CSV table of C-alpha atoms and ligand atoms in Angstrom, one decimal:
chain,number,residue,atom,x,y,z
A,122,UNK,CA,42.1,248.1,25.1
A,123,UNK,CA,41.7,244.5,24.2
A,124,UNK,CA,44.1,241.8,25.7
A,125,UNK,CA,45.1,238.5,24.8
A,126,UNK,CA,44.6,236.0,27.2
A,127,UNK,CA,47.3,235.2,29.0
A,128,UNK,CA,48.2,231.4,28.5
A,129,UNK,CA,49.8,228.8,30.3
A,130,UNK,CA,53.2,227.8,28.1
A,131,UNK,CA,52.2,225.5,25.0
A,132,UNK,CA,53.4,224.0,22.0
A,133,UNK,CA,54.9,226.7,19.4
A,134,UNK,CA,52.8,227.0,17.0
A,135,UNK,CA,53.8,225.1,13.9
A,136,UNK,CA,54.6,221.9,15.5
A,137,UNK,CA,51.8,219.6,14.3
A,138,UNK,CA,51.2,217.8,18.1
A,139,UNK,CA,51.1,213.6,17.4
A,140,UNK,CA,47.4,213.1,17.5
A,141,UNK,CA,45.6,216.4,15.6
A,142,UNK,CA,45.0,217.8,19.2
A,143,UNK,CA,45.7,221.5,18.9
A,144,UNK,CA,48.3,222.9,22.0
A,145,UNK,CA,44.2,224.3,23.0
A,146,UNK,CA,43.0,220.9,23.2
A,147,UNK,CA,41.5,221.9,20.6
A,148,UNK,CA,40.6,218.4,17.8
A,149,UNK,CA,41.8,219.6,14.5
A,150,UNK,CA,41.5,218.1,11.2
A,151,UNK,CA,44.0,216.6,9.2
A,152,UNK,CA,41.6,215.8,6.2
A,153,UNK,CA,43.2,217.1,2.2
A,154,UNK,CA,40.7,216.0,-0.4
A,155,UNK,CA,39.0,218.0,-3.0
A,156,UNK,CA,35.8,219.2,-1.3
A,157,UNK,CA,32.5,218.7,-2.9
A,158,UNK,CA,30.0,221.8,-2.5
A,159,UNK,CA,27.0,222.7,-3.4
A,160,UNK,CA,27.4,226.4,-1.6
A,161,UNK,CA,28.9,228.1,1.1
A,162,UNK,CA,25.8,228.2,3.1
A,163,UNK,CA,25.4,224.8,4.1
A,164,UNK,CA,29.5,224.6,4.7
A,165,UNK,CA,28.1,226.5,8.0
A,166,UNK,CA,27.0,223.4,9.6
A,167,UNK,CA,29.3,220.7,8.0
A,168,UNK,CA,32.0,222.4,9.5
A,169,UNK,CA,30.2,222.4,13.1
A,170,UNK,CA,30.8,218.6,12.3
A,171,UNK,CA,34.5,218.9,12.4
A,172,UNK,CA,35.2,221.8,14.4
A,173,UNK,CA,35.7,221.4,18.2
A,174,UNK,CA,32.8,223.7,19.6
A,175,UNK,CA,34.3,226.1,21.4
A,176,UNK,CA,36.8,226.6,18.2
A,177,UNK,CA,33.1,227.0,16.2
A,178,UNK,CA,31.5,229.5,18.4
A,179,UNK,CA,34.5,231.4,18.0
A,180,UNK,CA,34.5,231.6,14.1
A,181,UNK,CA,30.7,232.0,13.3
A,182,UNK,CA,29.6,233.9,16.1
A,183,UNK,CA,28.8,237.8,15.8
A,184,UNK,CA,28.4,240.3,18.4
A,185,UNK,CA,25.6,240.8,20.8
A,186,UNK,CA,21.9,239.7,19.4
A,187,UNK,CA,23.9,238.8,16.2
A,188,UNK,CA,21.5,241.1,14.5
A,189,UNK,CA,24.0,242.8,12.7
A,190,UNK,CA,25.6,239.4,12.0
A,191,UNK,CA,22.2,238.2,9.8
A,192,UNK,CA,21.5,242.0,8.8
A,193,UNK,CA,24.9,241.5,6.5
A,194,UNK,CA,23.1,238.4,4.5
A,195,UNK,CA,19.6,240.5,4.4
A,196,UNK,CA,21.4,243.5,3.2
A,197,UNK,CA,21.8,241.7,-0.2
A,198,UNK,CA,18.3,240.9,-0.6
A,199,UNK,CA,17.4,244.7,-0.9
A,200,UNK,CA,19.2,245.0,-4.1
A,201,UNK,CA,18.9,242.8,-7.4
A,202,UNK,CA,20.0,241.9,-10.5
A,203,UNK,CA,18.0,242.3,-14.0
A,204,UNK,CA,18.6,239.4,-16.1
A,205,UNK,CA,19.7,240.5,-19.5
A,206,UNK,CA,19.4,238.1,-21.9
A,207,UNK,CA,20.0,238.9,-25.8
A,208,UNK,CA,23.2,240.7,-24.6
A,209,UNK,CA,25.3,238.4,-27.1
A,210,UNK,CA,28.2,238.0,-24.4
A,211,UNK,CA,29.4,234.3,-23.4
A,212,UNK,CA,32.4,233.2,-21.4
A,213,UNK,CA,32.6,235.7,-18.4
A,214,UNK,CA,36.0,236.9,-18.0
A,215,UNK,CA,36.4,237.5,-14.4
A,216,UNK,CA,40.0,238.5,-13.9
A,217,UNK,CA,41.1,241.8,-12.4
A,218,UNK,CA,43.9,243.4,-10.2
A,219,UNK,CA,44.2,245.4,-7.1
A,220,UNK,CA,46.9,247.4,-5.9
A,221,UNK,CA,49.2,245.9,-9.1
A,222,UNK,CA,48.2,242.0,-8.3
A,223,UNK,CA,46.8,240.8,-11.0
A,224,UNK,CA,44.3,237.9,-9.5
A,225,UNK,CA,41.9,235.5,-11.4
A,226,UNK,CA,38.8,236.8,-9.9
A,227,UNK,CA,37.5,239.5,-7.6
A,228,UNK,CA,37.4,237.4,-4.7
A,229,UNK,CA,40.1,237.3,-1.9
A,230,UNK,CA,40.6,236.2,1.4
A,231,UNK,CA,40.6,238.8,4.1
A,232,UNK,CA,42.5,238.0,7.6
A,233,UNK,CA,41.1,235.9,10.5
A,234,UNK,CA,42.8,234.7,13.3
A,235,UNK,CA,44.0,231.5,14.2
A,236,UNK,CA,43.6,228.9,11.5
A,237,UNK,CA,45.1,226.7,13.6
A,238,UNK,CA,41.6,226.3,15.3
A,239,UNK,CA,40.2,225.1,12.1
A,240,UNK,CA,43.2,222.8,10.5
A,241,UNK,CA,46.8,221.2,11.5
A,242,UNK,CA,48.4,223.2,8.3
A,243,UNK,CA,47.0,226.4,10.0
A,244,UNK,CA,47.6,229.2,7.7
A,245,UNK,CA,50.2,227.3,5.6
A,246,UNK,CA,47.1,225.2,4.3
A,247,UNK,CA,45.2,228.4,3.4
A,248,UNK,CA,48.0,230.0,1.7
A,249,UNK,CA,48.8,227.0,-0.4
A,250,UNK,CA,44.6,226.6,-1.2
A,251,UNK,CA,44.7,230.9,-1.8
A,252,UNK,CA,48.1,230.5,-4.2
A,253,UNK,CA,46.7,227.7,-5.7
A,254,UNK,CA,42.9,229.5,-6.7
A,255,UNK,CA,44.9,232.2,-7.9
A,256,UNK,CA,44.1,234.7,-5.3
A,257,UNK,CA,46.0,237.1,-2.3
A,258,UNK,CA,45.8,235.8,1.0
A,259,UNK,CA,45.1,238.2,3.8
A,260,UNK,CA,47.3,237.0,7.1
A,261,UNK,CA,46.6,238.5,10.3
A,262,UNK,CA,48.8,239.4,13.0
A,263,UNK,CA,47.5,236.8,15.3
A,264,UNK,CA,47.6,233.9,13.1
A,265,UNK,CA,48.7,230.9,14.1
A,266,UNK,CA,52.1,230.6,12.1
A,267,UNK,CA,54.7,233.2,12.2
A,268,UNK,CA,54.0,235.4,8.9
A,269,UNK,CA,57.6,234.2,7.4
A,270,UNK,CA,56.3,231.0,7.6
A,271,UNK,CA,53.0,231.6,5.9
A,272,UNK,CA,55.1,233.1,3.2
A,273,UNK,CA,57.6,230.4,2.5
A,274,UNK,CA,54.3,227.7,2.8
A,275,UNK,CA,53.0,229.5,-0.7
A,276,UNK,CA,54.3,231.5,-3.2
A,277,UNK,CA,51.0,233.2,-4.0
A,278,UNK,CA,50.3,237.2,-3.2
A,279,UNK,CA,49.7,238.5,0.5
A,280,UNK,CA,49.1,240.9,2.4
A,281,UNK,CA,50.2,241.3,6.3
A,282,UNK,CA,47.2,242.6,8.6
A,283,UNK,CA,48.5,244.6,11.1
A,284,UNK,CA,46.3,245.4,14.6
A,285,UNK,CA,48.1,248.1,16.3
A,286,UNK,CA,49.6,246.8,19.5
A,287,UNK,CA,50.2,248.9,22.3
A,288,UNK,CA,53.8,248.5,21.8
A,289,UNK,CA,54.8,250.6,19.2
A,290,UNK,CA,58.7,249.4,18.7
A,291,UNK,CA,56.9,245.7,17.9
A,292,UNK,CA,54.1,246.7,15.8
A,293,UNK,CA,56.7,249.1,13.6
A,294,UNK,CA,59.1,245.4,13.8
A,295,UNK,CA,56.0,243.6,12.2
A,296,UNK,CA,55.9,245.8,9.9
A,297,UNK,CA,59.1,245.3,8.6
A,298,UNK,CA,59.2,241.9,8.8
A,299,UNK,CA,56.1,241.7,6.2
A,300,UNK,CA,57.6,243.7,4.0
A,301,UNK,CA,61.0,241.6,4.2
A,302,UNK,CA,58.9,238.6,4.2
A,303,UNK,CA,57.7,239.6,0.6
A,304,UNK,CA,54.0,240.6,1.7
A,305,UNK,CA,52.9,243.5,-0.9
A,306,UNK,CA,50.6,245.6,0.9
A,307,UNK,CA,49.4,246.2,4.7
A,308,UNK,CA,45.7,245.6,6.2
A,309,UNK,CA,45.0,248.3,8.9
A,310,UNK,CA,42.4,246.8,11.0
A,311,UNK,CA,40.8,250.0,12.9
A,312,UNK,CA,37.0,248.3,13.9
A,313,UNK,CA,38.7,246.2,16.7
A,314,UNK,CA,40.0,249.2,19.1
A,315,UNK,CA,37.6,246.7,21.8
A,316,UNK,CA,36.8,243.3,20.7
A,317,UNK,CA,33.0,242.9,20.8
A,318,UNK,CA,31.0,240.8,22.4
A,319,UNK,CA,30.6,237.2,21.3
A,320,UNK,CA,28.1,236.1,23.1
A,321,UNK,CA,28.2,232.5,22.2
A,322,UNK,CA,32.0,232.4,22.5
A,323,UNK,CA,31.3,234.0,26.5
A,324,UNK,CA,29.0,231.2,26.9
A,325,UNK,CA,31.3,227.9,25.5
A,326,UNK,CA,33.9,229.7,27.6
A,327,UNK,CA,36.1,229.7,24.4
A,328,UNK,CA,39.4,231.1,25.0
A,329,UNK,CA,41.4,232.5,22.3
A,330,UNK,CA,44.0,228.9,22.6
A,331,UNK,CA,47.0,229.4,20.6
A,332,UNK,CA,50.3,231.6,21.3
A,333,UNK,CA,49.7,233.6,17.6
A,334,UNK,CA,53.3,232.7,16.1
A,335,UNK,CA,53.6,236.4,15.3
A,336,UNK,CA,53.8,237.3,19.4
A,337,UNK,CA,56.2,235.0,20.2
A,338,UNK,CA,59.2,236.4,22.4
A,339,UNK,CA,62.4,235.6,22.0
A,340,UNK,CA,61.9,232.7,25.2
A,341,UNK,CA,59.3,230.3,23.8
A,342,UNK,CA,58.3,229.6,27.3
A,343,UNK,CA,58.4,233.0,28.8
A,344,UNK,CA,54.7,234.9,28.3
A,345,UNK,CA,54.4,237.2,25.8
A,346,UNK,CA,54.3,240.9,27.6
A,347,UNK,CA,51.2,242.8,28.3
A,348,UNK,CA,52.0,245.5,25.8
A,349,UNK,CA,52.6,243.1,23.1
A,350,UNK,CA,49.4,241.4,23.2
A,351,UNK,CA,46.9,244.7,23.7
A,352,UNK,CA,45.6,246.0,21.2
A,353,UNK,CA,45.7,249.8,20.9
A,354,UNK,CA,42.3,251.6,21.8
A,355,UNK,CA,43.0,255.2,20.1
A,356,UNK,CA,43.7,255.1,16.4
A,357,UNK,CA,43.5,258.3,14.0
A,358,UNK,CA,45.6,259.6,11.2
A,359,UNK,CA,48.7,258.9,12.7
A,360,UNK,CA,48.2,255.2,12.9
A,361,UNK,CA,47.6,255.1,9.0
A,362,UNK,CA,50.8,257.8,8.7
A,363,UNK,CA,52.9,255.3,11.0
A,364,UNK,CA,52.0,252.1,9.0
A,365,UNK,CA,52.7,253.8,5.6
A,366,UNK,CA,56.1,254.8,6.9
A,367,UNK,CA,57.0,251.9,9.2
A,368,UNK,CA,56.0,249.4,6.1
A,369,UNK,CA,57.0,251.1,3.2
A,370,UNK,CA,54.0,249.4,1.6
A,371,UNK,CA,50.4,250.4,0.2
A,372,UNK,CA,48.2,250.3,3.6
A,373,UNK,CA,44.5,249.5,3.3
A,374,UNK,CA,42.1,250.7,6.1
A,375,UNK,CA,40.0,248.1,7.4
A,376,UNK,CA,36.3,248.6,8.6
A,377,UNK,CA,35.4,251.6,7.5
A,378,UNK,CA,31.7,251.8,7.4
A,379,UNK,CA,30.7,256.2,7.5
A,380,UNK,CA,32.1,258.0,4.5
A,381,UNK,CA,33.6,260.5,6.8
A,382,UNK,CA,36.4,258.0,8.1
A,383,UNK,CA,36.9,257.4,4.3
A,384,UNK,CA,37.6,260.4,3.6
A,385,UNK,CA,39.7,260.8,6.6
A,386,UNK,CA,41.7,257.6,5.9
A,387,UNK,CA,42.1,258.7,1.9
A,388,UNK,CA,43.4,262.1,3.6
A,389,UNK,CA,45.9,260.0,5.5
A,390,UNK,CA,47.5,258.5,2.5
A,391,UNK,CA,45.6,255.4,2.8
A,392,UNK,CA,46.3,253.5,-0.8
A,393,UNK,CA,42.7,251.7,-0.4
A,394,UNK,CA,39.9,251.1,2.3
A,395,UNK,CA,37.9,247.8,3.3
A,396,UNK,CA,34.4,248.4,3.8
A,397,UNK,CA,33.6,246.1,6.8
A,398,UNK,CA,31.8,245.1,10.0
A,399,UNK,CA,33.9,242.7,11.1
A,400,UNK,CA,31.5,240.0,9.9
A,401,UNK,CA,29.2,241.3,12.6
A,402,UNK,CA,31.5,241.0,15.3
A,403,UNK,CA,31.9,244.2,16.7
A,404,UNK,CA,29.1,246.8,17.0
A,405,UNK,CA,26.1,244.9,16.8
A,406,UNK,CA,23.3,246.6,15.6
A,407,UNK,CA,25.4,248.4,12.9
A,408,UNK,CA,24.0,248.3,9.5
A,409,UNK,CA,24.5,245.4,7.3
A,410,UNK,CA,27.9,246.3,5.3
A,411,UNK,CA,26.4,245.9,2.0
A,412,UNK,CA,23.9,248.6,3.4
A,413,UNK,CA,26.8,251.2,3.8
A,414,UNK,CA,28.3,250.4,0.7
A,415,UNK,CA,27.0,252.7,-1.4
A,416,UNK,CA,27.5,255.9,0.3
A,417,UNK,CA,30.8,255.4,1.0
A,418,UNK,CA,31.6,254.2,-2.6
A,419,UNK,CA,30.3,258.1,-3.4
A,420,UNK,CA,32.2,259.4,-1.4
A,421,UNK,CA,35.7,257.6,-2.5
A,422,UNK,CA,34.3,258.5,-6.1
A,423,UNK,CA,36.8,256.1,-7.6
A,424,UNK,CA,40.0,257.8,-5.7
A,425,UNK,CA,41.2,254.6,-4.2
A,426,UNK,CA,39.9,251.0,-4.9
A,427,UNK,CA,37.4,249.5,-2.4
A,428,UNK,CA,37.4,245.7,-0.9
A,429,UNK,CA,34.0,245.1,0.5
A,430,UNK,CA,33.9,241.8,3.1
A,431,UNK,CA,30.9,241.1,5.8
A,432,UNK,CA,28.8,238.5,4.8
A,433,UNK,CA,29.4,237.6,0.7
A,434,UNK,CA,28.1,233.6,0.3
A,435,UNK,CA,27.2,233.4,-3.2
A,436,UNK,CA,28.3,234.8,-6.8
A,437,UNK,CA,25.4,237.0,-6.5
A,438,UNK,CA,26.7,238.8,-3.5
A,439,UNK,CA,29.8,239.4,-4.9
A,440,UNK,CA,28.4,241.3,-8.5
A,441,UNK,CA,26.0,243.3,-6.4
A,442,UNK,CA,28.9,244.2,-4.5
A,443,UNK,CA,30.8,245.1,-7.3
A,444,UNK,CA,27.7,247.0,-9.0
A,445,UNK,CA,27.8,249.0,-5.7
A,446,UNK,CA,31.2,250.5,-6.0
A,447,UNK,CA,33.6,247.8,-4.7
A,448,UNK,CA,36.5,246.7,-6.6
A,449,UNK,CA,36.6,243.8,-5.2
A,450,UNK,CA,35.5,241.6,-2.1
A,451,UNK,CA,36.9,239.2,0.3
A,452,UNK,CA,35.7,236.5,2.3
A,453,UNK,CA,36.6,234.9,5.7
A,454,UNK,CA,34.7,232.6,7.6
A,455,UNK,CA,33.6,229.7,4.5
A,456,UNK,CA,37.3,229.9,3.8
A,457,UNK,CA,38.1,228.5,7.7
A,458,UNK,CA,35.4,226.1,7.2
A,459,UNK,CA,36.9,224.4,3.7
A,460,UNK,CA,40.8,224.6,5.8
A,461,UNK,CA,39.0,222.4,8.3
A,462,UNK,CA,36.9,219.9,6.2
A,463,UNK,CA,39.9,219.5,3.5
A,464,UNK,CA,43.0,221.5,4.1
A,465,UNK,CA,44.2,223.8,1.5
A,466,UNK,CA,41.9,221.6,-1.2
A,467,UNK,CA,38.9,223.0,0.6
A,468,UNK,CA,39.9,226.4,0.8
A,469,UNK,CA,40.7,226.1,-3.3
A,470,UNK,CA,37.3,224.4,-3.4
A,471,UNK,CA,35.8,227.4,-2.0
A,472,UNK,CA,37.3,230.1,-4.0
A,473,UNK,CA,36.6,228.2,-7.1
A,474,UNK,CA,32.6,227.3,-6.0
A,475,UNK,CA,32.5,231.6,-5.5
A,476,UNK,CA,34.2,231.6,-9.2
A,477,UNK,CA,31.8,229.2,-10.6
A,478,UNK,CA,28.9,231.1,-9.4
A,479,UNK,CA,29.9,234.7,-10.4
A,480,UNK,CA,30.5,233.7,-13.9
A,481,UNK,CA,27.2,232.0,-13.5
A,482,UNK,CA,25.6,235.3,-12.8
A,483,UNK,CA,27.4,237.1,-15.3
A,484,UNK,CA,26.6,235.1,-17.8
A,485,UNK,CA,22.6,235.4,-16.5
A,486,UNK,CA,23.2,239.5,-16.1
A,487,UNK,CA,24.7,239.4,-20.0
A,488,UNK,CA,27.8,241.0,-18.9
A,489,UNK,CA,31.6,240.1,-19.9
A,490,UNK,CA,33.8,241.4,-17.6
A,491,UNK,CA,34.4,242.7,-14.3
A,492,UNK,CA,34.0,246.6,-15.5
A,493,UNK,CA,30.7,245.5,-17.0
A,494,UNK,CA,29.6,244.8,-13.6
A,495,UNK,CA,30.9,248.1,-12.0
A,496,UNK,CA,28.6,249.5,-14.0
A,497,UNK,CA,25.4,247.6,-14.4
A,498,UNK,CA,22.9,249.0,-12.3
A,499,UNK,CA,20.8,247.0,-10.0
A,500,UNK,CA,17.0,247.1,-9.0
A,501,UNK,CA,16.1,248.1,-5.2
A,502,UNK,CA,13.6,245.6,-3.7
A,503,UNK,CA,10.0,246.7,-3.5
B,772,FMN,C1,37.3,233.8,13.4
B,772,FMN,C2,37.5,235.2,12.8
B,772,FMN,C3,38.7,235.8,13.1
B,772,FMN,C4,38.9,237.1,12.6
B,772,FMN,N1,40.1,237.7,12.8
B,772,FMN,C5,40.4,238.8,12.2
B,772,FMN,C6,41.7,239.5,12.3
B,772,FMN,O1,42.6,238.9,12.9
B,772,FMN,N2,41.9,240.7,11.8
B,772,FMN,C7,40.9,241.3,11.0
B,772,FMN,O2,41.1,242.4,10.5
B,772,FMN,N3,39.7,240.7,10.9
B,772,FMN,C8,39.4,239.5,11.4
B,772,FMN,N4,38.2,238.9,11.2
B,772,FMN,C9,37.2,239.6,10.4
B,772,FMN,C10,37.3,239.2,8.9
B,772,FMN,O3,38.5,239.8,8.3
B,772,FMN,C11,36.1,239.7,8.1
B,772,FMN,O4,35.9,241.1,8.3
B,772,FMN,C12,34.9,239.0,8.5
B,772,FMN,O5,35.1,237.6,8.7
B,772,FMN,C13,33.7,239.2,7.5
B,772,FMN,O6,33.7,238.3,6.5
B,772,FMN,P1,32.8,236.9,6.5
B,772,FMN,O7,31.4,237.4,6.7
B,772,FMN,O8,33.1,236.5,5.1
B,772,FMN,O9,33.3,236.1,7.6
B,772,FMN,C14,38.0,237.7,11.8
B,772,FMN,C15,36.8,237.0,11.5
B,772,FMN,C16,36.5,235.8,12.0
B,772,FMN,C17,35.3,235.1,11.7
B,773,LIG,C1,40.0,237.3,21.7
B,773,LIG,C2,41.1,237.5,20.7
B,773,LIG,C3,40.6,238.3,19.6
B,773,LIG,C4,41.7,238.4,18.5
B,773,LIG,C5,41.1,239.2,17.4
B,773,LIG,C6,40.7,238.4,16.3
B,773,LIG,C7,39.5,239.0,15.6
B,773,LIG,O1,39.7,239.9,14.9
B,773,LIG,C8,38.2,238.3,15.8
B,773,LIG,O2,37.3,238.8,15.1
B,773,LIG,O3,38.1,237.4,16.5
């Protein structure tokens, strides 16, 4: 089972400290201006720029050799897109829905922990950049801010990613709490059962720096107990069963990646799955999640919708994607990085740089809408 560190008392999370230095001594930005892009590649190292380097290590560092971590940008090259170019269409429509939110593109923003690494607004500036792209925001349960406050920073649509703590009573209390907070589905996280090893994280001897404002006890000073901050190591069936009950909400299974555990999750009552590696940070030397998409799209044969995340950087990702059975996808690390170049203006930069290029490539592939790319069928590499 994977622990939180346990931490020496520090500032509750929320309180901006005087001089942008994070309760981790950790520099963090304070920057909110629109964000000029040219792709979420190079937002990689202009990020390094601002973010302390332990804090960076952290956030773009896979697993291991990192060879799944690059395998999940390769992946994409295996697969492409036929121009089509008397099709007659124009103006690509690219709004959609999942699970009854209706959102302005197939792009959202899956959880990661600890914004407050990357920005002084912490998650408060990514929900106000998600709500204000026209997007959900995925908030995980060690964020920085207490999920109520994300919620009352934006009004846009979340939903509450819940890792199953070893205390049971707490993790059914989250639970509640999201759905009283007005969060309209639950993220399952089942990858992270052991957190993997981040090699470069080991070596900046990075420690996880914030008290996540979702841990808290009720004595700000006291620690937060052992139970509280493990993460459960056995999940099956029953963990899906619990959340669905605890939450009274639509659960999505994270980081499925064999279509047997899809299956199993469907089975479970699961209302959607999230194919996923963990952006490479967990079993390194598993296939690049575009890789596994396929099969396990078959396999859900349309039963539930699918979110696809691990590695999408560019409008093209995000059709072939959606040509390869996901309803939508969801990205995480170049949303940290535009939260700590511009505050919530770079995370709206972001989503709308991803907009700009998948109409871009609709408009190339001659289709209209985001059925039309569900089923376009792409070429295989030779
Ligand atoms: C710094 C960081 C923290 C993360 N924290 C969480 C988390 O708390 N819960 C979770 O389910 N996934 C977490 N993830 C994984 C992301 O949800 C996602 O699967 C991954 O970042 C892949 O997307 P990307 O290639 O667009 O970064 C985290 C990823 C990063 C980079
Ligand atoms: C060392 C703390 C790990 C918290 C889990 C956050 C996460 O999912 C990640 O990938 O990192």
């Amino acid at each position: 089972a994977t622990s939180l560190q346990a931490e020496p008392a520090l500032a509750r999370p929320g309180q901006a400290p005087a001089a942008a230095t994070s309760p981790g001594e950790f520099i963090v930005s304070r920057t909110e201006a629109p964000l000029d892009l040219i792709n979420l590649i190079d937002i990689e190292t202009r990020a390094s720029r601002v973010l302390a380097p332990g804090a960076f290590s952290y956030i773009a560092g896979g697993a291991g050799d990192e060879w799944t971590l690059r395998e999940n940008r390769n992946a994409f090259n295996r697969q492409l897109i036929v121009p089509r170019v008397l099709s007659g269409k124009t103006a690509p429509d690219l709004r959609t829905q999942i699970l009854g939110t209706a959102i302005v593109s197939p792009i959202i923003i899956t959880p990661v922990a600890a914004h407050g690494l990357a920005h002084i607004t912490a998650e408060a500036g990514t929900a106000r950049g998600a709500a204000a792209a026209g997007t959900i925001l995925g908030v995980s349960t060690v964020s920085t801010l207490a999920l109520e406050q994300v919620a009352a920073a934006a009004a846009g649509p979340k939903w509450f990613h819940l890792y199953m703590l070893q205390d049971v009573a707490y993790s059914a209390k989250l639970l509640r709490r999201a759905r009283a907070a007005g969060y309209r589905a639950i993220v399952l996280t089942a990858d992270t059962t052991v957190v993997g090893n981040r090699e470069d994280s080991l070596r900046q001897r990075f420690q996880f720096p914030l008290q996540p404002g979702n841990l808290l006890g009720d004595d700000p000073a006291a620690p937060i107990p052992l139970a509280r901050r493990t993460f459960e190591s056995r999940l099956d069936r029953k963990t899906i069963e619990f959340a669905i009950r605890e939450s009274g909400l639509p659960v999505i299974v994270k980081g499925i990646n064999h279509p047997d555990d899809a299956l199993l999750a469907i089975d479970a009552g699961a209302a959607a799955i999230q194919v996923s590696n963990h952006g490479g940070r967990q079993l390194d030397g598993a296939p690049g999640a575009f890789s596994v998409l396929p099969a396990v799209a078959k396999a859900v044969n349309q039963r539930v919708p699918i979110i696809f995340d691990s590695g999408v950087r560019r409008g093209q990702d995000v059709f072939k994607a959606l040509a390869s059975g996901a309803d939508v996808v969801a990205i995480g690390r170049p949303v940290i990085y535009g939260l700590a170049l511009s505050g919530w203006q770079g995370v709206r930069s972001v989503l709308e740089l991803l907009n700009r290029e998948l109409s871009m490539t609709m408009q190339l592939a001659g289709v209209h809408t985001v059925a039309d790319i569900r089923a376009t069928a792409l070429q295989p590499a030779v």
